[in-house]
Coordinates of C-alpha atoms and ligand atoms in Angstrom, one line a residue:
M12 CA 17.5 -8.8 11.1
P13 CA 17.3 -10.5 7.7
Q14 CA 16.2 -14.1 7.3
V15 CA 19.0 -16.5 7.8
D16 CA 18.3 -18.2 4.5
A17 CA 17.6 -15.0 2.7
R18 CA 19.1 -15.1 -0.8
P19 CA 22.2 -12.9 -1.4
V20 CA 21.8 -9.9 -3.8
A21 CA 24.4 -7.3 -4.9
V22 CA 23.3 -3.8 -6.1
L23 CA 25.3 -1.8 -8.7
V24 CA 24.9 2.0 -8.4
S25 CA 26.3 5.2 -9.8
G26 CA 24.5 8.0 -7.9
R27 CA 21.9 9.0 -5.4
G28 CA 20.6 5.4 -4.7
T29 CA 16.9 5.9 -3.9
N30 CA 16.1 2.5 -5.5
L31 CA 18.9 1.0 -3.5
Q32 CA 17.3 2.5 -0.4
A33 CA 14.0 0.9 -1.3
L34 CA 15.7 -2.4 -1.4
L35 CA 17.6 -1.8 1.8
D36 CA 14.3 -0.9 3.5
A37 CA 12.5 -3.9 2.2
A38 CA 15.4 -6.2 3.2
A39 CA 15.3 -4.9 6.7
A40 CA 11.9 -6.6 7.2
P41 CA 12.4 -10.0 8.9
T42 CA 10.3 -11.8 6.4
Y43 CA 11.9 -10.4 3.2
P44 CA 13.5 -13.4 1.4
A45 CA 16.6 -11.5 0.0
R46 CA 19.5 -9.7 1.7
I47 CA 21.8 -7.1 0.2
V48 CA 25.3 -8.4 0.6
R49 CA 27.3 -5.7 -1.2
V50 CA 26.8 -2.4 -3.0
I51 CA 29.2 -1.6 -5.8
S52 CA 29.5 1.9 -7.1
S53 CA 31.1 2.8 -10.4
R54 CA 31.9 6.2 -8.9
P55 CA 33.4 7.3 -5.6
G56 CA 31.6 9.7 -3.2
V57 CA 28.0 9.1 -4.3
A58 CA 25.0 9.2 -1.9
A59 CA 24.3 5.5 -2.6
L60 CA 27.4 4.5 -0.7
D61 CA 26.3 6.5 2.3
R62 CA 23.0 4.7 2.2
A63 CA 24.7 1.3 2.1
R64 CA 26.9 2.3 5.1
A65 CA 23.9 3.6 7.1
A66 CA 22.2 0.2 6.6
G67 CA 25.4 -1.7 7.6
V68 CA 26.0 -3.1 4.1
E69 CA 29.4 -3.2 2.6
G70 CA 29.9 -0.6 -0.1
V71 CA 32.8 -0.8 -2.5
V72 CA 33.9 1.4 -5.4
V73 CA 35.0 0.0 -8.7
H74 CA 35.7 3.2 -10.4
H75 CA 35.5 2.9 -14.2
R76 CA 38.1 5.6 -14.7
A77 CA 40.7 3.5 -12.8
F78 CA 40.8 0.9 -15.6
A79 CA 42.5 1.0 -19.0
D80 CA 39.4 -0.3 -20.8
R81 CA 35.9 -1.6 -20.4
P82 CA 36.9 -5.3 -20.2
A83 CA 39.3 -4.6 -17.4
F84 CA 36.7 -2.6 -15.5
E85 CA 34.2 -5.4 -16.0
D86 CA 36.7 -8.0 -14.8
A87 CA 37.0 -6.1 -11.5
L88 CA 33.3 -5.7 -11.2
H89 CA 32.8 -9.5 -11.8
A90 CA 35.5 -10.3 -9.2
A91 CA 33.8 -8.1 -6.7
L92 CA 30.5 -9.7 -7.3
V93 CA 31.8 -13.3 -7.1
E94 CA 33.6 -12.4 -3.9
S95 CA 30.3 -11.1 -2.4
G96 CA 28.6 -14.4 -3.0
A97 CA 25.7 -12.6 -4.7
E98 CA 23.3 -14.8 -6.7
L99 CA 21.4 -11.9 -8.2
V100 CA 22.8 -8.5 -9.4
V101 CA 20.6 -5.5 -9.5
L102 CA 21.4 -2.5 -11.6
A103 CA 19.8 0.4 -9.7
G104 CA 20.8 3.6 -11.4
F105 CA 24.0 2.1 -12.7
M106 CA 25.0 4.3 -15.6
R107 CA 27.7 2.3 -17.4
L108 CA 27.0 0.2 -20.4
L109 CA 28.0 -3.4 -19.9
T110 CA 29.5 -5.5 -22.7
D111 CA 28.3 -8.9 -24.0
G112 CA 31.0 -10.7 -22.0
F113 CA 29.8 -9.4 -18.6
V114 CA 26.2 -9.7 -19.4
G115 CA 26.7 -13.3 -20.6
R116 CA 28.4 -14.2 -17.4
W117 CA 25.4 -13.1 -15.4
R118 CA 22.7 -14.1 -17.8
D119 CA 19.3 -14.4 -16.1
R120 CA 20.9 -13.3 -12.8
L121 CA 21.2 -9.6 -13.8
I122 CA 18.2 -7.2 -13.7
N123 CA 17.8 -3.5 -14.4
I124 CA 15.3 -0.9 -13.5
H125 CA 14.5 1.6 -16.2
P126 CA 12.3 4.7 -16.0
S127 CA 10.0 4.0 -18.9
L128 CA 7.5 1.5 -20.1
L129 CA 10.0 -0.4 -22.3
P130 CA 10.5 -0.8 -25.2
A131 CA 9.5 2.8 -25.4
F132 CA 12.0 5.5 -24.4
K133 CA 15.2 3.5 -24.0
G134 CA 18.2 5.5 -22.9
L135 CA 18.3 8.9 -21.1
D136 CA 15.9 11.7 -20.5
T137 CA 12.9 9.3 -20.6
H138 CA 10.5 11.7 -18.8
A139 CA 11.1 14.7 -21.1
R140 CA 10.8 12.4 -24.1
A141 CA 7.5 10.9 -22.8
L142 CA 6.1 14.4 -22.4
D143 CA 7.2 15.4 -25.9
A144 CA 5.6 12.3 -27.3
G145 CA 2.3 13.1 -25.5
V146 CA 1.8 9.7 -24.0
R147 CA -0.9 9.4 -21.4
L148 CA 0.7 6.6 -19.4
H149 CA 4.3 6.4 -18.5
G150 CA 6.1 4.3 -16.0
C151 CA 9.0 2.0 -15.2
T152 CA 10.2 -1.5 -16.1
V153 CA 12.3 -4.2 -14.4
H154 CA 13.9 -6.6 -16.9
F155 CA 16.6 -9.2 -17.2
V156 CA 19.6 -7.6 -18.9
R157 CA 20.8 -8.5 -22.4
P158 CA 23.7 -6.9 -24.2
A159 CA 21.7 -4.1 -26.0
M160 CA 21.0 -1.0 -23.9
D161 CA 17.8 -1.2 -21.9
A162 CA 16.9 -4.5 -23.6
G163 CA 15.9 -7.9 -22.3
P164 CA 13.0 -10.0 -21.1
I165 CA 10.6 -7.8 -19.1
I166 CA 9.7 -9.1 -15.6
A167 CA 7.3 -6.4 -14.5
Q168 CA 6.2 -2.9 -15.3
A169 CA 4.3 -0.2 -13.3
A170 CA 2.4 2.6 -15.1
V171 CA 1.6 6.1 -13.9
P172 CA -0.7 8.7 -15.5
V173 CA 0.8 11.7 -17.2
G174 CA -0.8 14.9 -16.0
P175 CA -1.6 17.8 -18.3
D176 CA 0.8 20.2 -16.4
D177 CA 3.6 17.8 -15.7
T178 CA 7.1 18.9 -16.1
P179 CA 9.9 16.3 -16.5
D180 CA 10.7 16.6 -12.8
V181 CA 7.1 16.2 -11.6
L182 CA 6.7 13.1 -13.9
A183 CA 10.1 11.7 -12.8
A184 CA 9.0 11.9 -9.1
R185 CA 5.8 10.1 -9.9
V186 CA 7.6 7.3 -11.7
L187 CA 10.3 7.1 -9.0
G188 CA 7.5 6.4 -6.5
A189 CA 6.5 3.5 -8.7
E190 CA 10.1 2.3 -9.1
H191 CA 10.5 2.1 -5.3
R192 CA 7.5 -0.3 -5.1
L193 CA 8.3 -2.3 -8.2
L194 CA 12.0 -3.2 -7.7
P195 CA 11.6 -4.7 -4.1
A196 CA 8.6 -6.7 -5.4
V197 CA 10.6 -8.2 -8.3
V198 CA 13.5 -9.0 -6.1
R199 CA 11.1 -10.7 -3.7
W200 CA 9.7 -12.8 -6.5
W201 CA 13.1 -13.8 -7.7
A202 CA 14.1 -14.8 -4.1
E203 CA 10.9 -16.8 -3.9
G204 CA 11.9 -18.7 -7.0
R205 CA 9.0 -17.4 -9.1
L206 CA 10.9 -16.1 -12.1
S207 CA 11.9 -18.1 -15.1
V208 CA 12.7 -17.2 -18.7
H209 CA 11.3 -19.2 -21.6
A210 CA 12.2 -18.2 -25.1
E211 CA 13.1 -14.7 -23.9
R212 CA 9.7 -14.2 -22.1
V213 CA 9.5 -14.1 -18.3
R214 CA 7.0 -16.3 -16.4
V215 CA 6.2 -15.2 -12.9
A216 CA 4.8 -18.2 -11.0
G217 CA 1.7 -17.4 -9.1
A218 CA 1.0 -14.2 -10.9
A219 CA -2.4 -13.4 -12.3
A220 CA -3.3 -10.7 -14.8
P221 CA -5.0 -7.8 -12.9
D222 CA -8.7 -7.4 -13.7
G223 CA -9.9 -4.3 -15.6
V224 CA -8.1 -1.6 -17.4
L225 CA -5.8 1.2 -16.5
W226 CA -6.6 4.3 -18.5
G227 CA -6.0 8.0 -18.7
P228 CA -6.8 10.8 -18.6
V229 CA -9.8 10.7 -16.3
V230 CA -12.4 13.3 -17.4
G231 CA -15.2 14.8 -15.2
Ligands
GAR305 C1 16.2 5.6 -11.6 O1 15.2 6.4 -12.1 C2 16.5 4.5 -12.6 O2 15.3 3.9 -13.1 C3 17.3 5.1 -13.6 O3 18.2 6.0 -12.9 C4 17.5 6.4 -11.7 C5 18.4 6.1 -10.6 O4 17.9 6.7 -9.4 N1 18.0 4.2 -14.4 C6 18.3 4.3 -15.7 O5 18.0 5.3 -16.3 C7 19.0 3.1 -16.4 N2 18.8 3.2 -17.8 P1 18.4 6.3 -8.0 O6 19.9 6.3 -8.0 O7 17.8 7.3 -7.0 O8 17.9 4.9 -7.7

């Protein structure tokens, strides 16, 4: 059972929902300081909704195609979020661009996970583009959302090595493993009141820079 005083979080999804699953699993622990109060999908029939149901969390569909325009879609999204009582909104594989109006209403209460070390490789197909660029380290980023795509103050990043024989799928799987650790950690920090934004940079109270360097490739 979640903590009674655990802070309420809503998760926005559009697809398979493995990052949602990581949050649901984390929130099942009695000491986790956040609880998932509602999952909202922009599309019906996605696996993420099954995951919510299996965890006993309310899943609702706010189908973008059911609305005349983006503001109408976002008004419905906003209403569903307010009704849920969520204090934080997590975009976990939510594949709709959000307008300035929506983002402004949830400023510093809206976070996104993106599968690259931002600001590199914004947008789609990040793993194939990282391989094309020949980078040695790739990874994922959790950031507060600002109006531009995949932009906003960075909260945390996790790096993974790029292997010489990686395909986009192999690399994606390695990054996804890192995502599943990073996102629940960031939501925990938020719930513990550790995150603050100063001049568009995030401070994580109690965090220290890890010692040493992370480098790749390793030879010999
Ligand atoms: C994740 O890799 C997430 O980082 C990415 O979509 C995937 C969703 O997977 N998000 C973006 O690309 C946003 N720009 P999931 O549905 O299994 O969590």
